[in-house]
PDB file of C-alpha atoms in Angstrom:
ATOM      1  CA  ASP A   1     100.940 -47.915  -4.340  1.00  0.00           C
ATOM      2  CA  SER A   2     101.885 -47.889  -0.666  1.00  0.00           C
ATOM      3  CA  VAL A   3     101.965 -50.777   1.795  1.00  0.00           C
ATOM      4  CA  VAL A   4     100.497 -50.290   5.236  1.00  0.00           C
ATOM      5  CA  MET A   5     100.686 -53.077   7.788  1.00  0.00           C
ATOM      6  CA  VAL A   6      97.697 -53.291  10.111  1.00  0.00           C
ATOM      7  CA  TYR A   7      97.789 -55.739  12.994  1.00  0.00           C
ATOM      8  CA  SER A   8      94.193 -55.666  14.089  1.00  0.00           C
ATOM      9  CA  THR A   9      90.774 -57.045  13.368  1.00  0.00           C
ATOM     10  CA  ASP A  10      89.198 -53.607  13.929  1.00  0.00           C
ATOM     11  CA  ALA A  11      87.685 -51.601  11.101  1.00  0.00           C
ATOM     12  CA  ILE A  12      90.155 -49.650   8.988  1.00  0.00           C
ATOM     13  CA  THR A  13      89.485 -45.974   8.341  1.00  0.00           C
ATOM     14  CA  LEU A  14      91.092 -44.265   5.386  1.00  0.00           C
ATOM     15  CA  SER A  15      91.392 -40.500   5.664  1.00  0.00           C
ATOM     16  CA  SER A  16      92.891 -37.664   3.632  1.00  0.00           C
ATOM     17  CA  LEU A  17      92.534 -39.510   0.358  1.00  0.00           C
ATOM     18  CA  ALA A  18      92.905 -37.486  -2.804  1.00  0.00           C
ATOM     19  CA  GLU A  19      89.936 -37.047  -5.092  1.00  0.00           C
ATOM     20  CA  GLY A  20      89.829 -39.698  -7.813  1.00  0.00           C
ATOM     21  CA  SER A  21      90.008 -43.475  -8.235  1.00  0.00           C
ATOM     22  CA  HIS A  22      91.677 -45.726  -5.676  1.00  0.00           C
ATOM     23  CA  THR A  23      92.343 -49.446  -5.293  1.00  0.00           C
ATOM     24  CA  LEU A  24      92.580 -51.086  -1.889  1.00  0.00           C
ATOM     25  CA  LYS A  25      94.101 -54.576  -1.749  1.00  0.00           C
ATOM     26  CA  MET A  26      93.884 -56.449   1.520  1.00  0.00           C
ATOM     27  CA  VAL A  27      95.863 -59.620   2.217  1.00  0.00           C
ATOM     28  CA  VAL A  28      96.008 -61.678   5.379  1.00  0.00           C
ATOM     29  CA  ALA A  29      99.565 -62.501   6.448  1.00  0.00           C
ATOM     30  CA  ASP A  30     101.152 -64.476   9.248  1.00  0.00           C
ATOM     31  CA  VAL A  31     103.309 -63.000  12.036  1.00  0.00           C
ATOM     32  CA  ASN A  32     106.368 -63.193   9.746  1.00  0.00           C
ATOM     33  CA  HIS A  33     104.597 -61.045   7.113  1.00  0.00           C
ATOM     34  CA  THR A  34     104.214 -63.987   4.785  1.00  0.00           C
ATOM     35  CA  GLU A  35     101.044 -63.487   2.785  1.00  0.00           C
ATOM     36  CA  TYR A  36      98.568 -66.341   2.558  1.00  0.00           C
ATOM     37  CA  THR A  37      97.966 -67.367  -1.027  1.00  0.00           C
ATOM     38  CA  ASN A  38      94.493 -68.885  -0.807  1.00  0.00           C
ATOM     39  CA  THR A  39      91.794 -66.833  -2.500  1.00  0.00           C
ATOM     40  CA  GLU A  40      89.864 -66.263   0.755  1.00  0.00           C
ATOM     41  CA  ALA A  41      92.906 -64.479   2.254  1.00  0.00           C
ATOM     42  CA  SER A  42      92.804 -61.494  -0.072  1.00  0.00           C
ATOM     43  CA  ALA A  43      90.354 -58.994  -1.451  1.00  0.00           C
ATOM     44  CA  THR A  44      90.585 -56.007  -3.771  1.00  0.00           C
ATOM     45  CA  VAL A  45      88.201 -53.063  -3.707  1.00  0.00           C
ATOM     46  CA  ASN A  46      88.110 -50.295  -6.292  1.00  0.00           C
ATOM     47  CA  PHE A  47      86.452 -47.039  -5.254  1.00  0.00           C
ATOM     48  CA  SER A  48      86.330 -43.380  -6.101  1.00  0.00           C
ATOM     49  CA  VAL A  49      86.518 -40.305  -3.876  1.00  0.00           C
ATOM     50  CA  ASP A  50      84.461 -37.394  -5.184  1.00  0.00           C
ATOM     51  CA  PHE A  51      84.376 -34.124  -3.300  1.00  0.00           C
ATOM     52  CA  PRO A  52      81.060 -32.285  -3.539  1.00  0.00           C
ATOM     53  CA  GLU A  53      81.057 -29.121  -5.593  1.00  0.00           C
ATOM     54  CA  GLU A  54      81.030 -26.011  -3.432  1.00  0.00           C
ATOM     55  CA  THR A  55      77.750 -24.125  -3.440  1.00  0.00           C
ATOM     56  CA  PRO A  56      77.013 -20.556  -2.324  1.00  0.00           C
ATOM     57  CA  ASP A  57      75.440 -19.756   1.052  1.00  0.00           C
ATOM     58  CA  LEU A  58      73.483 -16.497   1.041  1.00  0.00           C
ATOM     59  CA  THR A  59      72.517 -14.933   4.363  1.00  0.00           C
ATOM     60  CA  VAL A  60      71.238 -11.678   5.765  1.00  0.00           C
ATOM     61  CA  SER A  61      74.062 -11.128   8.225  1.00  0.00           C
ATOM     62  CA  ASP A  62      73.277  -7.823   9.933  1.00  0.00           C
ATOM     63  CA  PHE A  63      70.897  -4.903  10.451  1.00  0.00           C
ATOM     64  CA  SER A  64      71.817  -1.470  11.751  1.00  0.00           C
ATOM     65  CA  VAL A  65      70.435   2.056  11.988  1.00  0.00           C
ATOM     66  CA  ASP A  66      72.841   4.980  11.625  1.00  0.00           C
ATOM     67  CA  SER A  67      72.687   8.449  13.229  1.00  0.00           C
ATOM     68  CA  ASN A  68      70.332   9.621  10.458  1.00  0.00           C
ATOM     69  CA  ASP A  69      67.934   6.723  11.248  1.00  0.00           C
ATOM     70  CA  THR A  70      68.788   5.028   7.923  1.00  0.00           C
ATOM     71  CA  LEU A  71      68.292   1.278   7.961  1.00  0.00           C
ATOM     72  CA  SER A  72      71.161  -0.848   6.630  1.00  0.00           C
ATOM     73  CA  VAL A  73      70.718  -4.493   5.659  1.00  0.00           C
ATOM     74  CA  VAL A  74      73.882  -6.540   5.027  1.00  0.00           C
ATOM     75  CA  VAL A  75      73.589  -9.485   2.627  1.00  0.00           C
ATOM     76  CA  THR A  76      76.496 -11.953   2.575  1.00  0.00           C
ATOM     77  CA  ASN A  77      77.727 -14.987   0.661  1.00  0.00           C
ATOM     78  CA  SER A  78      79.512 -16.897   3.426  1.00  0.00           C
ATOM     79  CA  SER A  79      80.691 -19.645   1.065  1.00  0.00           C
ATOM     80  CA  THR A  80      83.757 -20.136  -1.105  1.00  0.00           C
ATOM     81  CA  ALA A  81      81.587 -20.393  -4.227  1.00  0.00           C
ATOM     82  CA  ASP A  82      80.246 -17.580  -6.387  1.00  0.00           C
ATOM     83  CA  VAL A  83      76.555 -17.163  -7.203  1.00  0.00           C
ATOM     84  CA  SER A  84      76.174 -17.721 -10.941  1.00  0.00           C
ATOM     85  CA  VAL A  85      72.811 -15.999 -11.468  1.00  0.00           C
ATOM     86  CA  THR A  86      71.438 -12.497 -10.904  1.00  0.00           C
ATOM     87  CA  THR A  87      67.768 -13.433 -11.221  1.00  0.00           C
ATOM     88  CA  GLY A  88      67.159 -13.616  -7.460  1.00  0.00           C
ATOM     89  CA  SER A  89      65.607 -11.111  -5.086  1.00  0.00           C
ATOM     90  CA  THR A  90      65.972  -9.791  -1.569  1.00  0.00           C
ATOM     91  CA  TYR A  91      62.822  -8.875   0.365  1.00  0.00           C
ATOM     92  CA  ILE A  92      62.702  -6.412   3.265  1.00  0.00           C
ATOM     93  CA  TYR A  93      59.755  -6.269   5.649  1.00  0.00           C
ATOM     94  CA  ILE A  94      59.120  -3.428   8.107  1.00  0.00           C
ATOM     95  CA  ASP A  95      56.668  -4.251  10.898  1.00  0.00           C
ATOM     96  CA  ASP A  96      55.440  -7.389   9.054  1.00  0.00           C
ATOM     97  CA  VAL A  97      54.728  -5.512   5.794  1.00  0.00           C
ATOM     98  CA  LEU A  98      56.744  -6.241   2.654  1.00  0.00           C
ATOM     99  CA  GLU A  99      58.101  -2.772   1.912  1.00  0.00           C
ATOM    100  CA  TRP A 100      60.988  -3.459  -0.475  1.00  0.00           C
ATOM    101  CA  THR A 101      61.812  -6.015  -3.150  1.00  0.00           C
ATOM    102  CA  TYR A 102      65.305  -5.742  -4.604  1.00  0.00           C
ATOM    103  CA  SER A 103      66.070  -7.602  -7.813  1.00  0.00           C
ATOM    104  CA  TRP A 104      69.738  -8.568  -7.738  1.00  0.00           C
ATOM    105  CA  SER A 105      70.199  -7.640 -11.392  1.00  0.00           C
ATOM    106  CA  THR A 106      69.375  -3.998 -10.622  1.00  0.00           C
ATOM    107  CA  LEU A 107      71.514  -3.582  -7.491  1.00  0.00           C
ATOM    108  CA  SER A 108      74.523  -1.326  -7.976  1.00  0.00           C
ATOM    109  CA  ASP A 109      76.515  -3.355  -5.410  1.00  0.00           C
ATOM    110  CA  GLN A 110      76.425  -7.061  -6.261  1.00  0.00           C
ATOM    111  CA  SER A 111      79.466  -7.994  -4.144  1.00  0.00           C
ATOM    112  CA  PHE A 112      77.416 -10.535  -2.170  1.00  0.00           C
ATOM    113  CA  LEU A 113      77.235 -12.686  -5.314  1.00  0.00           C
ATOM    114  CA  THR A 114      80.969 -13.429  -5.061  1.00  0.00           C
ATOM    115  CA  ALA A 115      82.465 -15.911  -2.619  1.00  0.00           C
ATOM    116  CA  GLY A 116      82.950 -14.258   0.781  1.00  0.00           C
ATOM    117  CA  GLY A 117      81.423 -11.006  -0.464  1.00  0.00           C
ATOM    118  CA  SER A 118      78.804  -8.782   1.128  1.00  0.00           C
ATOM    119  CA  SER A 119      76.637  -5.849   0.107  1.00  0.00           C
ATOM    120  CA  THR A 120      74.752  -3.259   2.120  1.00  0.00           C
ATOM    121  CA  ILE A 121      71.246  -2.243   1.109  1.00  0.00           C
ATOM    122  CA  GLN A 122      69.815   0.962   2.608  1.00  0.00           C
ATOM    123  CA  PRO A 123      66.111   1.010   1.781  1.00  0.00           C
ATOM    124  CA  GLN A 124      64.812   3.837   3.967  1.00  0.00           C
ATOM    125  CA  THR A 125      64.944   5.795   7.183  1.00  0.00           C
ATOM    126  CA  LEU A 126      62.949   4.442  10.094  1.00  0.00           C
ATOM    127  CA  SER A 127      60.552   6.540  12.123  1.00  0.00           C
ATOM    128  CA  GLU A 128      60.879   6.919  15.889  1.00  0.00           C
ATOM    129  CA  GLY A 129      59.934   3.833  17.876  1.00  0.00           C
ATOM    130  CA  THR A 130      60.592   0.092  17.833  1.00  0.00           C
ATOM    131  CA  HIS A 131      60.290  -1.714  14.523  1.00  0.00           C
ATOM    132  CA  THR A 132      60.430  -5.368  13.545  1.00  0.00           C
ATOM    133  CA  VAL A 133      62.725  -5.656  10.542  1.00  0.00           C
ATOM    134  CA  LYS A 134      62.953  -8.854   8.528  1.00  0.00           C
ATOM    135  CA  ALA A 135      64.994  -9.443   5.394  1.00  0.00           C
ATOM    136  CA  CYS A 136      65.203 -12.545   3.218  1.00  0.00           C
ATOM    137  CA  VAL A 137      67.766 -13.166   0.508  1.00  0.00           C
ATOM    138  CA  ASP A 138      66.835 -15.755  -2.136  1.00  0.00           C
ATOM    139  CA  PRO A 139      63.520 -16.721  -0.492  1.00  0.00           C
ATOM    140  CA  ASN A 140      62.383 -18.332  -3.763  1.00  0.00           C
ATOM    141  CA  ASP A 141      65.416 -20.675  -3.859  1.00  0.00           C
ATOM    142  CA  VAL A 142      66.742 -19.454  -7.202  1.00  0.00           C
ATOM    143  CA  VAL A 143      70.258 -20.349  -6.011  1.00  0.00           C
ATOM    144  CA  ASP A 144      71.199 -23.895  -4.958  1.00  0.00           C
ATOM    145  CA  GLU A 145      72.816 -23.228  -1.579  1.00  0.00           C
ATOM    146  CA  SER A 146      74.766 -25.242   0.959  1.00  0.00           C
ATOM    147  CA  ASN A 147      72.293 -24.104   3.644  1.00  0.00           C
ATOM    148  CA  GLU A 148      68.757 -23.095   2.661  1.00  0.00           C
ATOM    149  CA  ASP A 149      67.707 -22.514   6.295  1.00  0.00           C
ATOM    150  CA  ASN A 150      69.630 -19.291   6.979  1.00  0.00           C
ATOM    151  CA  ASN A 151      68.313 -16.959   4.275  1.00  0.00           C
ATOM    152  CA  CYS A 152      66.242 -14.723   6.579  1.00  0.00           C
ATOM    153  CA  LEU A 153      67.023 -12.568   9.590  1.00  0.00           C
ATOM    154  CA  GLU A 154      64.516 -10.794  11.824  1.00  0.00           C
ATOM    155  CA  GLU A 155      65.270  -8.300  14.611  1.00  0.00           C
ATOM    156  CA  SER A 156      63.658  -5.514  16.585  1.00  0.00           C
ATOM    157  CA  LEU A 157      65.333  -2.164  16.058  1.00  0.00           C
ATOM    158  CA  THR A 158      64.633   0.941  18.112  1.00  0.00           C
ATOM    159  CA  VAL A 159      64.954   4.477  16.772  1.00  0.00           C
ATOM    160  CA  GLU A 160      65.301   7.007  19.574  1.00  0.00           C
ATOM    161  CA  ALA A 161      63.634  10.411  19.559  1.00  0.00           C
ATOM    162  CA  ASP A 162      65.768  13.211  18.170  1.00  0.00           C
ATOM    163  CA  THR A 163      67.459  14.815  21.202  1.00  0.00           C
ATOM    164  CA  THR A 164      68.906  17.897  19.517  1.00  0.00           C
ATOM    165  CA  ASP A 165      68.285  21.112  21.421  1.00  0.00           C
ATOM    166  CA  ASP A 166      66.118  23.510  19.403  1.00  0.00           C
ATOM    167  CA  ASP A 167      66.404  26.335  21.990  1.00  0.00           C
ATOM    168  CA  THR A 168      69.506  27.997  20.555  1.00  0.00           C
TER     169      THR A 168
END
């Protein structure tokens, strides 16, 4: 319902259109803005703008080891869409061995299933030394995500020897 005058033969880009149906009518006019009336001088195009539905994006966003050598794994939904199922799992590997499988339905903290939410899983303490820790959230693709390539994180974590003085 708005008139826009374009004085060019370049392509026209429409931006910031609202979602829904639109009609674009193009008419060739002379320099005095008088529209030509022959059928070849005008065209009408009907089209629709549909925004894709937001989908969740689950990631393993961080690992840490606290002063008690307890491993923490942070699982995050970095999207603006909630996860609608609890049938997924998170797998945690220590030194290339699958040590823990967490079913989402049994987790006490399911905050990562909400948009922008995160949850911390603490599966175990780590022994002294360097360990390869890998965690994967939704590795079986139960959830349709905006990015299926960022579901796993792998890092080397080092647990230092206890340096407390026992000679007291």
